[in-house]
GROMACS .gro file of C-alpha atoms in nm:
model
  250
    1MET     CA    1   9.632   2.942   9.475
    2GLN     CA    2   9.254   2.936   9.417
    3ASN     CA    3   8.994   3.148   9.601
    4ARG     CA    4   9.261   3.257   9.847
    5TYR     CA    5   9.144   3.597   9.980
    6ALA     CA    6   9.502   3.695  10.068
    7THR     CA    7   9.624   4.039  10.182
    8LEU     CA    8   9.524   4.258   9.887
    9ALA     CA    9   9.210   4.060   9.808
   10ALA     CA   10   9.092   4.096  10.169
   11TRP     CA   11   9.174   4.469  10.164
   12VAL     CA   12   8.972   4.519   9.846
   13TYR     CA   13   8.683   4.323   9.998
   14GLU     CA   14   8.696   4.546  10.305
   15LEU     CA   15   8.687   4.860  10.089
   16ASP     CA   16   8.412   4.731   9.861
   17LYS     CA   17   8.191   4.555  10.118
   18PRO     CA   18   8.251   4.719  10.457
   19VAL     CA   19   8.072   4.609  10.770
   20GLY     CA   20   7.702   4.690  10.750
   21ARG     CA   21   7.688   4.745  10.375
   22SER     CA   22   7.365   4.584  10.259
   23PHE     CA   23   7.257   4.451   9.923
   24GLY     CA   24   6.911   4.402  10.067
   25ASP     CA   25   7.038   4.097  10.253
   26VAL     CA   26   7.114   4.248  10.595
   27GLU     CA   27   6.752   4.357  10.642
   28PHE     CA   28   6.626   4.030  10.489
   29TYR     CA   29   6.830   3.807  10.719
   30LEU     CA   30   6.740   4.009  11.028
   31GLU     CA   31   6.373   3.978  10.939
   32ARG     CA   32   6.399   3.602  10.876
   33LEU     CA   33   6.576   3.557  11.212
   34GLN     CA   34   6.310   3.730  11.419
   35GLY     CA   35   6.224   3.508  11.712
   36VAL     CA   36   6.551   3.316  11.700
   37THR     CA   37   6.699   3.284  12.048
   38GLY     CA   38   6.949   3.000  11.999
   39PRO     CA   39   7.296   3.008  11.846
   40VAL     CA   40   7.346   3.108  11.483
   41LEU     CA   41   7.639   3.017  11.256
   42GLU     CA   42   7.776   3.214  10.961
   43PRO     CA   43   8.026   3.009  10.757
   44ALA     CA   44   8.266   3.209  10.535
   45VAL     CA   45   8.211   3.507  10.763
   46GLY     CA   46   8.458   3.726  10.571
   47ASN     CA   47   8.519   4.072  10.713
   48GLY     CA   48   8.198   4.066  10.920
   49ARG     CA   49   7.978   4.264  10.679
   50LEU     CA   50   7.669   4.069  10.793
   51PHE     CA   51   7.813   3.913  11.109
   52VAL     CA   52   7.853   4.242  11.295
   53PRO     CA   53   7.495   4.369  11.233
   54LEU     CA   54   7.363   4.033  11.353
   55LEU     CA   55   7.562   4.065  11.675
   56GLU     CA   56   7.446   4.424  11.716
   57ALA     CA   57   7.087   4.300  11.685
   58GLY     CA   58   7.146   4.081  11.991
   59LEU     CA   59   7.180   3.745  11.817
   60ASP     CA   60   7.419   3.479  11.946
   61VAL     CA   61   7.636   3.436  11.635
   62LYS     CA   62   7.953   3.240  11.569
   63GLY     CA   63   8.149   3.247  11.245
   64PHE     CA   64   8.442   3.091  11.066
   65ASP     CA   65   8.648   3.160  10.756
   66ALA     CA   66   8.940   2.997  10.576
   67SER     CA   67   9.122   3.330  10.533
   68ASP     CA   68   9.327   3.465  10.823
   69GLU     CA   69   9.330   3.805  10.651
   70MET     CA   70   8.950   3.824  10.637
   71LEU     CA   71   8.917   3.705  10.995
   72ALA     CA   72   9.152   3.982  11.108
   73TYR     CA   73   8.914   4.245  10.964
   74CYS     CA   74   8.614   4.075  11.124
   75ARG     CA   75   8.787   4.049  11.461
   76ALA     CA   76   8.888   4.415  11.452
   77ALA     CA   77   8.533   4.522  11.364
   78CYS     CA   78   8.392   4.325  11.658
   79GLU     CA   79   8.652   4.446  11.906
   80SER     CA   80   8.607   4.812  11.807
   81ARG     CA   81   8.236   4.776  11.890
   82SER     CA   82   8.293   4.572  12.208
   83LEU     CA   83   8.109   4.276  12.056
   84PRO     CA   84   8.181   3.909  12.137
   85VAL     CA   85   8.431   3.755  11.899
   86GLY     CA   86   8.314   3.399  11.834
   87LEU     CA   87   8.542   3.341  11.535
   88SER     CA   88   8.767   3.059  11.420
   89ARG     CA   89   8.971   2.961  11.116
   90GLN     CA   90   8.794   2.667  10.954
   91THR     CA   91   8.688   2.551  10.609
   92PHE     CA   92   8.353   2.458  10.458
   93GLU     CA   93   8.467   2.098  10.418
   94GLY     CA   94   8.611   2.050  10.767
   95PHE     CA   95   8.429   2.281  11.011
   96SER     CA   96   8.309   2.131  11.336
   97TYR     CA   97   8.131   2.254  11.650
   98ASP     CA   98   8.019   2.070  11.961
   99GLU     CA   99   7.691   2.260  11.967
  100CYS     CA  100   7.400   2.263  11.724
  101PHE     CA  101   7.263   2.584  11.573
  102GLU     CA  102   6.915   2.723  11.537
  103ALA     CA  103   7.013   2.880  11.204
  104ILE     CA  104   7.303   2.868  10.958
  105LEU     CA  105   7.344   3.160  10.715
  106VAL     CA  106   7.546   3.166  10.392
  107PRO     CA  107   7.490   3.501  10.215
  108LEU     CA  108   7.601   3.631   9.875
  109GLY     CA  109   7.671   3.300   9.706
  110SER     CA  110   7.966   3.190   9.921
  111ILE     CA  111   7.859   2.825   9.882
  112GLN     CA  112   7.942   2.861   9.512
  113LEU     CA  113   8.312   2.875   9.599
  114ILE     CA  114   8.282   2.495   9.625
  115THR     CA  115   8.307   2.392   9.261
  116ASP     CA  116   8.291   2.013   9.294
  117TYR     CA  117   7.934   1.878   9.306
  118LYS     CA  118   8.004   1.594   9.550
  119ALA     CA  119   8.204   1.823   9.778
  120ALA     CA  120   7.917   2.073   9.778
  121LEU     CA  121   7.674   1.797   9.877
  122GLY     CA  122   7.910   1.706  10.159
  123VAL     CA  123   7.908   2.064  10.286
  124LEU     CA  124   7.528   2.080  10.269
  125GLN     CA  125   7.520   1.755  10.470
  126ARG     CA  126   7.755   1.917  10.722
  127PHE     CA  127   7.522   2.216  10.752
  128HIS     CA  128   7.227   1.981  10.807
  129ASP     CA  129   7.409   1.785  11.076
  130HIS     CA  130   7.509   2.103  11.264
  131LEU     CA  131   7.149   2.228  11.288
  132ALA     CA  132   6.929   2.155  11.585
  133PRO     CA  133   6.603   1.974  11.503
  134GLY     CA  134   6.379   2.230  11.335
  135GLY     CA  135   6.678   2.455  11.264
  136ARG     CA  136   6.700   2.647  10.938
  137LEU     CA  137   6.959   2.693  10.665
  138ILE     CA  138   6.926   3.026  10.481
  139LEU     CA  139   7.154   3.050  10.182
  140ASP     CA  140   7.204   3.273   9.877
  141LEU     CA  141   7.301   3.178   9.524
  142ASP     CA  142   7.410   3.418   9.252
  143ALA     CA  143   7.193   3.370   8.945
  144ILE     CA  144   7.351   3.207   8.638
  145ASP     CA  145   7.337   3.531   8.434
  146GLY     CA  146   7.608   3.691   8.646
  147PHE     CA  147   7.852   3.411   8.568
  148LEU     CA  148   7.840   3.467   8.195
  149ASP     CA  149   7.851   3.848   8.174
  150ALA     CA  150   8.157   4.075   8.157
  151PRO     CA  151   8.447   3.841   8.074
  152HIS     CA  152   8.685   4.135   8.138
  153SER     CA  153   8.658   4.413   8.396
  154VAL     CA  154   8.875   4.663   8.581
  155ARG     CA  155   8.774   4.823   8.912
  156THR     CA  156   8.951   5.072   9.139
  157TRP     CA  157   8.929   5.178   9.504
  158LYS     CA  158   9.084   5.473   9.687
  159ALA     CA  159   9.255   5.408  10.020
  160GLY     CA  160   9.358   5.753  10.140
  161GLU     CA  161   9.612   5.871   9.884
  162ASP     CA  162   9.673   5.515   9.766
  163LEU     CA  163   9.493   5.320   9.496
  164LEU     CA  164   9.396   4.956   9.462
  165THR     CA  165   9.295   4.801   9.131
  166LEU     CA  166   9.137   4.470   9.041
  167THR     CA  167   9.161   4.335   8.687
  168ALA     CA  168   8.939   4.032   8.624
  169ASP     CA  169   8.964   3.810   8.316
  170ARG     CA  170   8.753   3.499   8.278
  171ILE     CA  171   8.982   3.228   8.148
  172GLU     CA  172   8.750   2.926   8.142
  173THR     CA  173   8.380   2.845   8.135
  174ASP     CA  174   8.297   2.476   8.178
  175TYR     CA  175   7.933   2.424   8.083
  176VAL     CA  176   7.942   2.057   8.186
  177ALA     CA  177   8.084   2.115   8.535
  178GLN     CA  178   7.887   2.445   8.558
  179THR     CA  179   8.194   2.642   8.662
  180THR     CA  180   8.382   2.954   8.567
  181THR     CA  181   8.746   3.031   8.643
  182THR     CA  182   8.861   3.393   8.648
  183SER     CA  183   9.210   3.537   8.682
  184LEU     CA  184   9.207   3.816   8.940
  185ARG     CA  185   9.502   4.055   8.949
  186TYR     CA  186   9.510   4.283   9.254
  187GLU     CA  187   9.752   4.578   9.244
  188TYR     CA  188   9.841   4.831   9.512
  189TRP     CA  189   9.964   5.172   9.389
  190ARG     CA  190  10.121   5.465   9.572
  191ALA     CA  191  10.208   5.795   9.401
  192GLY     CA  192  10.153   5.630   9.065
  193LYS     CA  193  10.399   5.348   9.132
  194PRO     CA  194  10.321   4.980   9.199
  195VAL     CA  195  10.381   4.870   9.559
  196ASP     CA  196  10.246   4.516   9.561
  197SER     CA  197  10.038   4.274   9.354
  198GLU     CA  198   9.860   3.941   9.386
  199ILE     CA  199   9.715   3.702   9.130
  200ASP     CA  200   9.438   3.463   9.228
  201LEU     CA  201   9.244   3.206   9.027
  202PHE     CA  202   8.884   3.249   9.134
  203ALA     CA  203   8.654   2.955   9.060
  204LEU     CA  204   8.277   2.944   9.111
  205ARG     CA  205   7.996   2.699   9.040
  206TRP     CA  206   7.649   2.793   8.926
  207TRP     CA  207   7.334   2.599   9.014
  208GLY     CA  208   6.988   2.570   8.869
  209VAL     CA  209   6.704   2.648   9.110
  210ALA     CA  210   6.546   2.302   9.084
  211GLU     CA  211   6.890   2.138   9.097
  212PHE     CA  212   6.977   2.308   9.424
  213GLU     CA  213   6.642   2.219   9.580
  214LEU     CA  214   6.706   1.855   9.492
  215ALA     CA  215   7.053   1.878   9.648
  216LEU     CA  216   6.908   2.015   9.973
  217ARG     CA  217   6.646   1.742   9.987
  218ALA     CA  218   6.906   1.475   9.906
  219VAL     CA  219   7.095   1.548  10.230
  220GLY     CA  220   6.779   1.550  10.442
  221PHE     CA  221   6.643   1.906  10.436
  222THR     CA  222   6.266   1.958  10.430
  223GLU     CA  223   6.033   2.256  10.378
  224VAL     CA  224   6.261   2.391  10.103
  225ILE     CA  225   6.151   2.728   9.964
  226ALA     CA  226   6.322   2.979   9.734
  227CYS     CA  227   6.270   3.348   9.667
  228GLY     CA  228   6.423   3.605   9.434
  229ASP     CA  229   6.606   3.927   9.520
  230TYR     CA  230   6.526   3.906   9.892
  231GLN     CA  231   6.150   3.923   9.839
  232HIS     CA  232   6.026   3.652  10.073
  233GLY     CA  233   5.724   3.474   9.935
  234ARG     CA  234   5.799   3.558   9.569
  235LYS     CA  235   5.932   3.270   9.365
  236PRO     CA  236   6.254   3.330   9.170
  237GLN     CA  237   6.202   3.470   8.823
  238LYS     CA  238   6.404   3.570   8.520
  239GLY     CA  239   6.618   3.875   8.591
  240ASP     CA  240   6.669   3.807   8.962
  241GLY     CA  241   7.030   3.857   9.068
  242ILE     CA  242   7.008   3.657   9.392
  243ILE     CA  243   6.816   3.340   9.471
  244THR     CA  244   6.770   3.270   9.842
  245PHE     CA  245   6.689   2.922   9.972
  246GLU     CA  246   6.547   2.843  10.311
  247ALA     CA  247   6.536   2.484  10.431
  248ARG     CA  248   6.474   2.311  10.761
  249ARG     CA  249   6.617   2.015  10.945
  250ALA     CA  250   6.321   1.795  11.029
   0.00000   0.00000   0.00000
């Protein structure tokens, strides 16, 4: 299974990126959403890392994710804070709402989980069509550098007395399709003995800055701007880890 975010993967995500943890993006998105009074959508909402702070700021936010395991974390985080739980299990390619949104947010490169170019254009078109006139898409891309570094890595997390490990090995880099495929092995250990494990093939697509702007314009977006490392108004430059695009439905 590819890009599954099953039980151990979702647990590791929750340990590594808990609700409210910011990479500079929580503050950035809250600032960019000042003055927004209409509904907001976060596709690939995950465990609610950004979703919950947006709700706490008083925004009317809905979210969806393809992973039941991730949605369970997000739901629990909302319920423990007595926040509205506007969540559903949907995919990028098939999501649908009866209402239109004032803003759609896709942080931390989640759009790059869609590795097929035409499918990605279809999702961008879907975003466009779900925005109200004048509504904005705000979306992050991981810079290309991060795709080509560290072909092997091992990380660990403590969960009480237990231990979770993630071993990542890049098994393919396709420079024509602009994709990488990495084997992710999640392992759960208790008292030094393995309890459970999962293996996932994790595929991502990288984009050039000009290429992605052209893709946004091709599906009808206007007023497309990009900035680097959450510094609004500064154009992306070499060394930036995150490129953020903002585009508007005319």
